Tab-separated table of C-alpha atoms and ligand atoms in Angstrom:
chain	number	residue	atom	x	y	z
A	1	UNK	CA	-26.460	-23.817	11.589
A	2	UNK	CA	-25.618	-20.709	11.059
A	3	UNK	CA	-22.294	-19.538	11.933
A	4	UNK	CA	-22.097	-17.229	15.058
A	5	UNK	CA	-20.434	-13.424	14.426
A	6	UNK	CA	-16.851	-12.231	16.131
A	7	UNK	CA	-18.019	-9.697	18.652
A	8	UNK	CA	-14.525	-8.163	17.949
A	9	UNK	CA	-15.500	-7.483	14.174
A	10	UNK	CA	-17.535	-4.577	15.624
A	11	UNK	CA	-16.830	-0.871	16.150
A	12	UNK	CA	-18.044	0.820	18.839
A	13	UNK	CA	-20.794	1.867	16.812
A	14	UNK	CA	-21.689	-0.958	15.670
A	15	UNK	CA	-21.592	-2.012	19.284
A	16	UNK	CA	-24.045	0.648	20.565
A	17	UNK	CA	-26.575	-0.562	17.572
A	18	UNK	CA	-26.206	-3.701	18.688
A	19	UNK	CA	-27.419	-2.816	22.273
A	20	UNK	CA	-29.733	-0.447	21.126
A	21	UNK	CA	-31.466	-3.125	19.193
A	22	UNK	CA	-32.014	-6.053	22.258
A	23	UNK	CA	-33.429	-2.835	24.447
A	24	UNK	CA	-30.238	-3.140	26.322
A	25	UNK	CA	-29.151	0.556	27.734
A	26	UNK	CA	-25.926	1.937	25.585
A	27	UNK	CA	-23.354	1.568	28.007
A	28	UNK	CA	-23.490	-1.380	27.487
A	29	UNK	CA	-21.323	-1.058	24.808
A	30	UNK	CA	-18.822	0.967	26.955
A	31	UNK	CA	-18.785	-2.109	29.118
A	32	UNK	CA	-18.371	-4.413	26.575
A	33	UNK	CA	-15.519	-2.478	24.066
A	34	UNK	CA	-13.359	-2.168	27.591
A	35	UNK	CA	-13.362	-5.839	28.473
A	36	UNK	CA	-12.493	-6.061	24.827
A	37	UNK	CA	-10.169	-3.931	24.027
A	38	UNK	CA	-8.761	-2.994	27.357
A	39	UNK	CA	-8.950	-6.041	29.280
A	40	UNK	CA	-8.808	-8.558	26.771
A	41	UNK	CA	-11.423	-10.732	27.651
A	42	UNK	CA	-11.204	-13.639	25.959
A	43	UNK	CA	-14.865	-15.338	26.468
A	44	UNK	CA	-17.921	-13.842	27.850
A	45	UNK	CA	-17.913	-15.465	31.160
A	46	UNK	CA	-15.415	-13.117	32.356
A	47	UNK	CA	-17.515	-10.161	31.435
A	48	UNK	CA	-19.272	-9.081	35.278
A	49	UNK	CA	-20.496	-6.647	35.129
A	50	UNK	CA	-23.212	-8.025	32.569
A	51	UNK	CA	-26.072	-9.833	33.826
A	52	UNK	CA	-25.444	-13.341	33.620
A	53	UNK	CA	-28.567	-13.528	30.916
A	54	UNK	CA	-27.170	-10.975	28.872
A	55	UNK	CA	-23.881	-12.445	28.706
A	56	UNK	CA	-25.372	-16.201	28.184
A	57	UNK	CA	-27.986	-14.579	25.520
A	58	UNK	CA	-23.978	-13.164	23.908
A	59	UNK	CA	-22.865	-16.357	24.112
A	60	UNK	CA	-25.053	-17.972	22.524
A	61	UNK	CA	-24.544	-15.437	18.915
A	62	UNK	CA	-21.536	-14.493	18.976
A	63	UNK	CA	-17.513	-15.534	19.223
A	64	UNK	CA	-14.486	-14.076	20.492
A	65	UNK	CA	-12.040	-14.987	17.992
A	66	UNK	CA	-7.854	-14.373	18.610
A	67	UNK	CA	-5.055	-14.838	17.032
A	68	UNK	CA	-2.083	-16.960	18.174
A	69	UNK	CA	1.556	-16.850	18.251
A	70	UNK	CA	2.604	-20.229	16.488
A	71	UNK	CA	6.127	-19.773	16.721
A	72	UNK	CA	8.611	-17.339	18.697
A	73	UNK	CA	12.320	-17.148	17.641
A	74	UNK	CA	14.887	-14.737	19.721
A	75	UNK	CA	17.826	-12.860	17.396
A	76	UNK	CA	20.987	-13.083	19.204
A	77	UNK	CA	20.374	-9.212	19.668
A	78	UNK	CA	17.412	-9.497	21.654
A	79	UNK	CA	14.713	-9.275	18.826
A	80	UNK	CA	11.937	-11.255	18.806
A	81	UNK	CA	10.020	-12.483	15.818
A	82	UNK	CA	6.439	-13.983	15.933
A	83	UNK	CA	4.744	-15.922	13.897
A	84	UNK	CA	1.078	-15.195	13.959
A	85	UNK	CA	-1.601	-17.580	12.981
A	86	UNK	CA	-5.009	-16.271	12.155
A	87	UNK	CA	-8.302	-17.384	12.661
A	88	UNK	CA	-8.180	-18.784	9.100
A	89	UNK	CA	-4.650	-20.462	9.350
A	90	UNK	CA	-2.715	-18.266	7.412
A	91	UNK	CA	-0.190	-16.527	8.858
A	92	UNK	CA	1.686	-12.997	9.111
A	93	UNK	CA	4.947	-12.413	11.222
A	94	UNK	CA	5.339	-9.098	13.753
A	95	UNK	CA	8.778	-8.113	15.437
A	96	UNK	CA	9.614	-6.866	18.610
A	97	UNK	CA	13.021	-4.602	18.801
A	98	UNK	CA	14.131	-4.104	21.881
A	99	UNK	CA	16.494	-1.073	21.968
A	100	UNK	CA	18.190	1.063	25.491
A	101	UNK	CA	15.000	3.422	25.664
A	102	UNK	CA	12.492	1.806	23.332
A	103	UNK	CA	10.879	-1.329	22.556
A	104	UNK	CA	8.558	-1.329	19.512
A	105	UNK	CA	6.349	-3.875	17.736
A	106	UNK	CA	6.637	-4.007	14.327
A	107	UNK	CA	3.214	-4.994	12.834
A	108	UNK	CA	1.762	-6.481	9.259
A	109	UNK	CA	-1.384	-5.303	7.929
A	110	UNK	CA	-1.960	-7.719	5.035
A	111	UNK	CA	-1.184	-11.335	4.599
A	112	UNK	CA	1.101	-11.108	1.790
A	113	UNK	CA	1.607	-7.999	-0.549
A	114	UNK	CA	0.841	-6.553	-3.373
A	115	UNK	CA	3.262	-4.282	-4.294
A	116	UNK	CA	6.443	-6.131	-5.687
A	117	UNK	CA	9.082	-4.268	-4.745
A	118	UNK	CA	11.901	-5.788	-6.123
A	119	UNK	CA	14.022	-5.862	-3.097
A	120	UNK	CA	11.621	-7.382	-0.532
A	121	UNK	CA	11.487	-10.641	0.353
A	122	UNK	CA	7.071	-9.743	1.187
A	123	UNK	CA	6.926	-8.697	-1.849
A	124	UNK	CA	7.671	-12.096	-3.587
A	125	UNK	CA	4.391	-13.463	-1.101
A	126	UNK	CA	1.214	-12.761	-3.106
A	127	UNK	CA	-1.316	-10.564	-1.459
A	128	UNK	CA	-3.692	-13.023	-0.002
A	129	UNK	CA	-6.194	-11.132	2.334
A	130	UNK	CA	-6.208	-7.888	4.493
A	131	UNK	CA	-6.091	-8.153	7.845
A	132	UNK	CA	-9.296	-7.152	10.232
A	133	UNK	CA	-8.371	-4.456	13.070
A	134	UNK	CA	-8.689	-7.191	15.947
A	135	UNK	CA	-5.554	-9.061	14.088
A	136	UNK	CA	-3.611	-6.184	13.727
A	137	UNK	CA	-4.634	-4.950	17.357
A	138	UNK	CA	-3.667	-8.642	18.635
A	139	UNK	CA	0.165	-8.824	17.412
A	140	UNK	CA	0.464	-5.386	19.485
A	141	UNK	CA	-0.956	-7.077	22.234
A	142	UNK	CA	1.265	-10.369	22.135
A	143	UNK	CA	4.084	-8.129	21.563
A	144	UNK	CA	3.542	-5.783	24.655
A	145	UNK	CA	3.409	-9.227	26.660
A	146	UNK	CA	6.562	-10.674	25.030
A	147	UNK	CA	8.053	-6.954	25.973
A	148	UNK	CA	6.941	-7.116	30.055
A	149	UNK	CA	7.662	-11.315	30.327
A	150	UNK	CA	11.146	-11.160	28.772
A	151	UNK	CA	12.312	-7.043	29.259
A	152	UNK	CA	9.873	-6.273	32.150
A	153	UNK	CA	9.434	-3.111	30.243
A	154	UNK	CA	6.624	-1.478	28.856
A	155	UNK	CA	5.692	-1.375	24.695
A	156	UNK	CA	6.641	1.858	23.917
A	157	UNK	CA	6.373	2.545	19.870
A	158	UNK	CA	4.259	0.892	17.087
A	159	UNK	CA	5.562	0.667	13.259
A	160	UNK	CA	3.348	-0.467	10.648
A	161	UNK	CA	6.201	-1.693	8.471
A	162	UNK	CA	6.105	-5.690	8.978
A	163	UNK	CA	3.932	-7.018	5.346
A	164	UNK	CA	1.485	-5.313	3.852
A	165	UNK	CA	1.247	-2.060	3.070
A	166	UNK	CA	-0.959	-0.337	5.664
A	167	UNK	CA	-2.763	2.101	3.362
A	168	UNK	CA	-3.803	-0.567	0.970
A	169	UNK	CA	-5.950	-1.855	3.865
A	170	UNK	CA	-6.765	1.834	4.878
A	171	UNK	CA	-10.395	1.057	7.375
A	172	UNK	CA	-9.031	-1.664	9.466
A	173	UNK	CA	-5.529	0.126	10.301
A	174	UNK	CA	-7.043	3.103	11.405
A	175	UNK	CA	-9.813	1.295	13.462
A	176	UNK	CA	-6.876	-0.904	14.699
A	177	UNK	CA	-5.130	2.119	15.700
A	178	UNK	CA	-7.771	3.629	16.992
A	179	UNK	CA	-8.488	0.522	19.582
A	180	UNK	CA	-4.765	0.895	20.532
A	181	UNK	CA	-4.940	4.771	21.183
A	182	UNK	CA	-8.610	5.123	22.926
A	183	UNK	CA	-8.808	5.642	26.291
A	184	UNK	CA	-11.407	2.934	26.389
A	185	UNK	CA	-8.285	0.519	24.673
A	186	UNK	CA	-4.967	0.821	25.046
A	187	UNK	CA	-4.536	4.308	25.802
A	188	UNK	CA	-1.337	4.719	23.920
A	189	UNK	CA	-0.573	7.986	22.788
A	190	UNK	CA	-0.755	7.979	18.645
A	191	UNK	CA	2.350	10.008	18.626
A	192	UNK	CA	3.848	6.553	19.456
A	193	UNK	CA	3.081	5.062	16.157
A	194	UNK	CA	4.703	5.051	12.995
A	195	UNK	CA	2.396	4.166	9.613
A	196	UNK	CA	4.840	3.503	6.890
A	197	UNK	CA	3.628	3.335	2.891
A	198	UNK	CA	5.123	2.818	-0.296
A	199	UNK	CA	3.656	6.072	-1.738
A	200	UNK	CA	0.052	5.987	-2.122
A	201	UNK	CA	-0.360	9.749	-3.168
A	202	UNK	CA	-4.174	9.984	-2.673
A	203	UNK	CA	-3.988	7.570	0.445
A	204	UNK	CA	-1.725	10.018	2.036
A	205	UNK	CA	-3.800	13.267	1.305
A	206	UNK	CA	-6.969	10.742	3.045
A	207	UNK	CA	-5.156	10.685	5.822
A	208	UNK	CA	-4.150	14.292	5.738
A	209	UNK	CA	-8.176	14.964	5.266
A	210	UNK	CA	-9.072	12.662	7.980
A	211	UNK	CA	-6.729	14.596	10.672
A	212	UNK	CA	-4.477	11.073	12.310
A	213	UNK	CA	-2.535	12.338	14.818
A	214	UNK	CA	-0.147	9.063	14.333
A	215	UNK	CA	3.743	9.841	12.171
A	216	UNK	CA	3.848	8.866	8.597
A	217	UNK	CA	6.701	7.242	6.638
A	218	UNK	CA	7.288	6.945	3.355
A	219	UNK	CA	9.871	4.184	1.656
A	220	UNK	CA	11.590	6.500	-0.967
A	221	UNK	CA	14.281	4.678	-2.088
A	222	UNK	CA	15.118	7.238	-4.925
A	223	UNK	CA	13.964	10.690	-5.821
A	224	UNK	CA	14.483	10.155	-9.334
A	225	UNK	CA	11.154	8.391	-11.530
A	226	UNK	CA	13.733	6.385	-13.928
A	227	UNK	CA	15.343	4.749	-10.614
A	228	UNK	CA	12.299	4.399	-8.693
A	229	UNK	CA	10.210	3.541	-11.761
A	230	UNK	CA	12.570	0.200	-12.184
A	231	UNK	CA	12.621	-0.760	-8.069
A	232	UNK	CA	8.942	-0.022	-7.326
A	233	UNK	CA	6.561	-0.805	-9.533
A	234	UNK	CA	4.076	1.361	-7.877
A	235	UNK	CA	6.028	4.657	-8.640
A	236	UNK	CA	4.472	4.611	-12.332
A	237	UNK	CA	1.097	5.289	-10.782
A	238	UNK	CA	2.195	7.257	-7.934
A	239	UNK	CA	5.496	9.216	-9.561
A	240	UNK	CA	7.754	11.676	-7.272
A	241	UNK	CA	6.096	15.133	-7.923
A	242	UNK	CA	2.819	13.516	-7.048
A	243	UNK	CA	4.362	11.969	-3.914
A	244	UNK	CA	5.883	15.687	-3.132
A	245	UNK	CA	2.448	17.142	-3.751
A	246	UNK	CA	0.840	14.640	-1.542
A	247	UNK	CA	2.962	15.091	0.945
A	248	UNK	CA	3.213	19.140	0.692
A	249	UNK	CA	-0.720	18.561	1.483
A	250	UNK	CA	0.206	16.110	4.557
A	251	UNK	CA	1.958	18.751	5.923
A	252	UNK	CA	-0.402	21.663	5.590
A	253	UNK	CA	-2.948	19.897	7.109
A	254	UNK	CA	-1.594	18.114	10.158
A	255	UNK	CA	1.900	19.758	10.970
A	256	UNK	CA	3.658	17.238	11.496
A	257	UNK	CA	7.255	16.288	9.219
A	258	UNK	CA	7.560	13.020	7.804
A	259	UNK	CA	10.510	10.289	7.624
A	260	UNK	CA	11.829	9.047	4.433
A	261	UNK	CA	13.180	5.625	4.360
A	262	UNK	CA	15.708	5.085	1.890
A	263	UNK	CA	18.286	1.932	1.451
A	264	UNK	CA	21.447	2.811	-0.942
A	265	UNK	CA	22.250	0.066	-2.840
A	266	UNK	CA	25.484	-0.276	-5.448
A	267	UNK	CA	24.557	0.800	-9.260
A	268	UNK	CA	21.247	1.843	-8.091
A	269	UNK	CA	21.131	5.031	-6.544
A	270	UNK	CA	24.219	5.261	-5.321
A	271	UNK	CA	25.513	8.506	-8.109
A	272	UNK	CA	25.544	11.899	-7.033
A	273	UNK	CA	22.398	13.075	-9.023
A	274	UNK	CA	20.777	10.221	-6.661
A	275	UNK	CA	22.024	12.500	-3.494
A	276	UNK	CA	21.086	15.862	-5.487
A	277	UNK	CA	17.248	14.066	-6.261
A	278	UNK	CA	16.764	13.120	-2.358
A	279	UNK	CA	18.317	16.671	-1.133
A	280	UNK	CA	15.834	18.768	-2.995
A	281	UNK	CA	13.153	16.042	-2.285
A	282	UNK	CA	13.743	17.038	1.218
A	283	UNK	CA	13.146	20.537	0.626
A	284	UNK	CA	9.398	19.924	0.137
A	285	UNK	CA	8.457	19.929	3.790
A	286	UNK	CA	9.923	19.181	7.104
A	287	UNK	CA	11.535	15.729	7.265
A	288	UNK	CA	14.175	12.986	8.265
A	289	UNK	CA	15.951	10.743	6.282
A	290	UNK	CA	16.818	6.996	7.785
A	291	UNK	CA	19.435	5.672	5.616
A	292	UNK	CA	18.297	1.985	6.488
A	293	UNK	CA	21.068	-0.813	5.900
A	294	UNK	CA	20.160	-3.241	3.312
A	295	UNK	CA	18.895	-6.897	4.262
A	296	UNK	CA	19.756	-9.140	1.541
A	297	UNK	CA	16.789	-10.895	-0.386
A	298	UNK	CA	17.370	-13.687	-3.010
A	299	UNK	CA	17.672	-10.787	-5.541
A	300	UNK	CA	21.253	-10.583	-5.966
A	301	UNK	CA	20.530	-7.202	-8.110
A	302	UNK	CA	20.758	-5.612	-4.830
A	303	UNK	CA	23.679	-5.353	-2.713
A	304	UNK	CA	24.224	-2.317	-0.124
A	305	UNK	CA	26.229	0.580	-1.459
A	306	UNK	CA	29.988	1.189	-0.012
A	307	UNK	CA	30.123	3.249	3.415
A	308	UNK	CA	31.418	5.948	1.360
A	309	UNK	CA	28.568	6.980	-0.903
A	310	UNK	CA	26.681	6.454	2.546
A	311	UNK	CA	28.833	9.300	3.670
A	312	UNK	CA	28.338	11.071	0.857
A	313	UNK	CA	24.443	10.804	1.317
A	314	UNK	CA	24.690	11.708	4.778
A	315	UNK	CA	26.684	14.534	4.378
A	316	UNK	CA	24.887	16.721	1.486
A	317	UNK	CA	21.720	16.250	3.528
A	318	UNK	CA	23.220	17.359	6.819
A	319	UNK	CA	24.871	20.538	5.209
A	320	UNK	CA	21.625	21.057	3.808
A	321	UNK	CA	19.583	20.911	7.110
A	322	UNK	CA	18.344	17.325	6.735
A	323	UNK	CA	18.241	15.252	9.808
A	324	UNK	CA	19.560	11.946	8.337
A	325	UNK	CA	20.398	8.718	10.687
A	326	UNK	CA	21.839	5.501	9.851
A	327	UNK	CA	19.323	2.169	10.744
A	328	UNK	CA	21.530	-0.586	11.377
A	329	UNK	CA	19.206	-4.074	11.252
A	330	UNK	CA	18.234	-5.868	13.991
A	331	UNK	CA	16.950	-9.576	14.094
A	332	UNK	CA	18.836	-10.647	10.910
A	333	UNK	CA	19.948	-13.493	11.980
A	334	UNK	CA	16.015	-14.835	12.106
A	335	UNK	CA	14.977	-12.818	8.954
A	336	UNK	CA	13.271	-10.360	11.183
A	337	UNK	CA	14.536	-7.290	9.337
A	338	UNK	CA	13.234	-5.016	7.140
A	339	UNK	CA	11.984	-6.490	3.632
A	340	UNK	CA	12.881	-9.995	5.169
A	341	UNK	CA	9.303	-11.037	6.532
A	342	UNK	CA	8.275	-13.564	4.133
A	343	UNK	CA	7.329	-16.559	6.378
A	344	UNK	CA	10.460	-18.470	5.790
A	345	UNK	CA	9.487	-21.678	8.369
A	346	UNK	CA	5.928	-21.533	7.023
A	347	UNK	CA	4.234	-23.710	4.299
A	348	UNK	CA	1.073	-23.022	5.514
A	349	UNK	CA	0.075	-19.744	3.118
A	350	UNK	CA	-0.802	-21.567	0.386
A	351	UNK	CA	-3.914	-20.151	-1.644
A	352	UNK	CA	-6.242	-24.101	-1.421
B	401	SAH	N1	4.456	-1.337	2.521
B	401	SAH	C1	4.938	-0.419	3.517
B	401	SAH	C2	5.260	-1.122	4.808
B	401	SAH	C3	6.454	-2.056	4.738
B	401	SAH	S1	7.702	-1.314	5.670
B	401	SAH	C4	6.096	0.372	2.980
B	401	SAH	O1	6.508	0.082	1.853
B	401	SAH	O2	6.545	1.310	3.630
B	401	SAH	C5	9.092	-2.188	5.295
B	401	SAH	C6	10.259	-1.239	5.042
B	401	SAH	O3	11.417	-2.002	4.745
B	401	SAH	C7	10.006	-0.371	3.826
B	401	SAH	O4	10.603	0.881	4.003
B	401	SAH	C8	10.727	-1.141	2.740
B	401	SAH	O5	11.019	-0.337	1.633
B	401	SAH	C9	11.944	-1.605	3.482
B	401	SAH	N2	12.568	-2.787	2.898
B	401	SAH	C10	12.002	-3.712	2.096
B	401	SAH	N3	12.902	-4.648	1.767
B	401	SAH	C11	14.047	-4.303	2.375
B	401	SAH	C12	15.332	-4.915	2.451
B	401	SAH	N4	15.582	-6.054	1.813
B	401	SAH	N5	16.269	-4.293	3.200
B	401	SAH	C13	15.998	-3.169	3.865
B	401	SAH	N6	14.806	-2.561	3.848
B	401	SAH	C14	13.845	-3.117	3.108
């Protein structure tokens, strides 16, 4: 038999064509992307305002697949970590952080990752698959649930920084992010979400050409090739002046400054041409600098740099201009933080 198709695999578009072709008027796929995407229908029955034929004749080709949330362990600070099984068993973790004003959902965008950074605990997971929109558009979804049952507060910020790295998987985060801003989806406002990379210098001018109106972040680490070079394998292909240049272009075209992520570890960047490097980094464009604290991996290369050359950081940028904030870590205590997703209870993610 052959196997039906997940309705939620389809853009709008794609939607409309689909209409189009079963001489069904077009609104139809209005109707349809809302009980989708807005209402989160989960089977066609619940779909009324289609005919009954048309939504048996739906039935009958196509699924509604979903993700669920296997596992849910609470941090003693309030964060919540998920552990999301797809429709093909493997499985990707997303975070909520609960803070006074905010809560945000911390999303992956690739089962595994490619990158090998030597300081992440994802990065020791091999890439095994992107993930489709509708996945990444689900772990928002449980999240904002998780965020009304246990805070009784609204979702109020998106990060793309749980695994993966968002611009390797370019189509499907920006069509997931475009069923969480649409009016016909979500309806949250894009300047709401965070996309965080690793540095993909033409990625970022594609997003500068293709106008996103969501923030960008980029995980420096070090402004200097011969530190960066030997922490992020992905800074030989994509080295600082290239990032500057990229991001230069980022700014002419949308406006809008970016954040710089950066962890200061001991004997890594933690000299004072490391804090000269990042201050005239920041001198490119408009920016912020989140000095984030470091969550200790198995690597013990890397351990987090004394408060003092943290001061030291934080200082030269400030007298400089540079907005730069300390990120303590939340959800440590379940591996929630930063660099620490690497599906730690799971065996499941094995490549049979
Ligand atoms: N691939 C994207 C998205 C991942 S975001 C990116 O690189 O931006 C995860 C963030 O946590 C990145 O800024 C990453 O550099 C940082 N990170 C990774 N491991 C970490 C660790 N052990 N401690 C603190 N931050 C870490």
């Amino acid at each position: 038999m052959e196997q039906k198709r997940d309705i939620r695999a389809f853009t709008k578009e794609q939607l409309k064509e689909y209409f189009t072709s079963i001489q069904q008027p077009v609104f139809r796929a209005t109707q349809v992307y809302e009980w989708l995407w807005k209402k989160g229908a989960t089977s066609f029955e619940d779909m009324t305002n289609l005919s009954l034929e048309l939504r048996e004749k739906m039935k009958l080709e196509f699924v509604i697949n979903h993700i669920s949330v296997d596992e849910m362990q609470r941090s003693s600070d309030g964060t919540i970590k998920n552990a999301v099984r797809l429709y093909d068993g493997k499985v990707v973790e997303s975070v909520l952080i609960p803070t006074e004003t905010r809560i945000t959902a911390c999303v992956s965008s690739q089962v595994g990752c490619s990158l090998d950074c030597h300081f992440c605990a994802t990065g020791q997971l091999k890439r095994m698959r992107n993930l489709n929109a509708d996945e990444i558009y689900d772990q928002v979804v449980a999240v904002m649930n998780e965020a009304e049952t246990f805070f009784s507060r609204p979702l109020t910020n998106i990060v793309f920084m749980g695994m993966g790295e968002p611009l390797m998987n370019y189509k499907n985060v920006l069509e997931a992010i475009e069923k969480i801003t649409s009016p016909e989806g979500l309806n949250m406002s894009p300047k709401r979400i965070t996309v965080s990379t690793v540095g993909l210098a033409k990625m970022i001018k594609k997003l500068a050409d293709d106008e996103v109106k969501f923030n960008l972040a980029l995980s420096l680490h070090s402004a200097r090739d011969v530190v960066r070079d030997s922490i992020m394998p992905i800074n030989l292909k994509n080295p600082v002046a290239e990032l500057a240049e990229a991001l230069k272009y980022w700014y002419r075209q949308t406006g809008k400054r970016v954040t710089y992520e950066y962890v200061v570890w001991k004997d890594v960047n933690d000299q004072p041409e490391d804090i000269a490097a990042l201050v005239k980094f920041c001198h490119h464009i408009p920016c912020k600098v989140n000095l984030i604290e470091y969550n200790p991996t198995d690597d013990e290369r890397f351990q987090q740099a004394d408060d003092k050359v943290l001061n030291a950081y934080i200082h030269a940028l400030e007298s400089k201009g540079v907005v730069a904030k300390v990120r303590k870590s939340r959800g440590k205590d379940i591996d929630a933080a930063c660099g620490q997703l690497a599906n730690k209870n799971e065996v499941v993610n094995t490549n049979s």
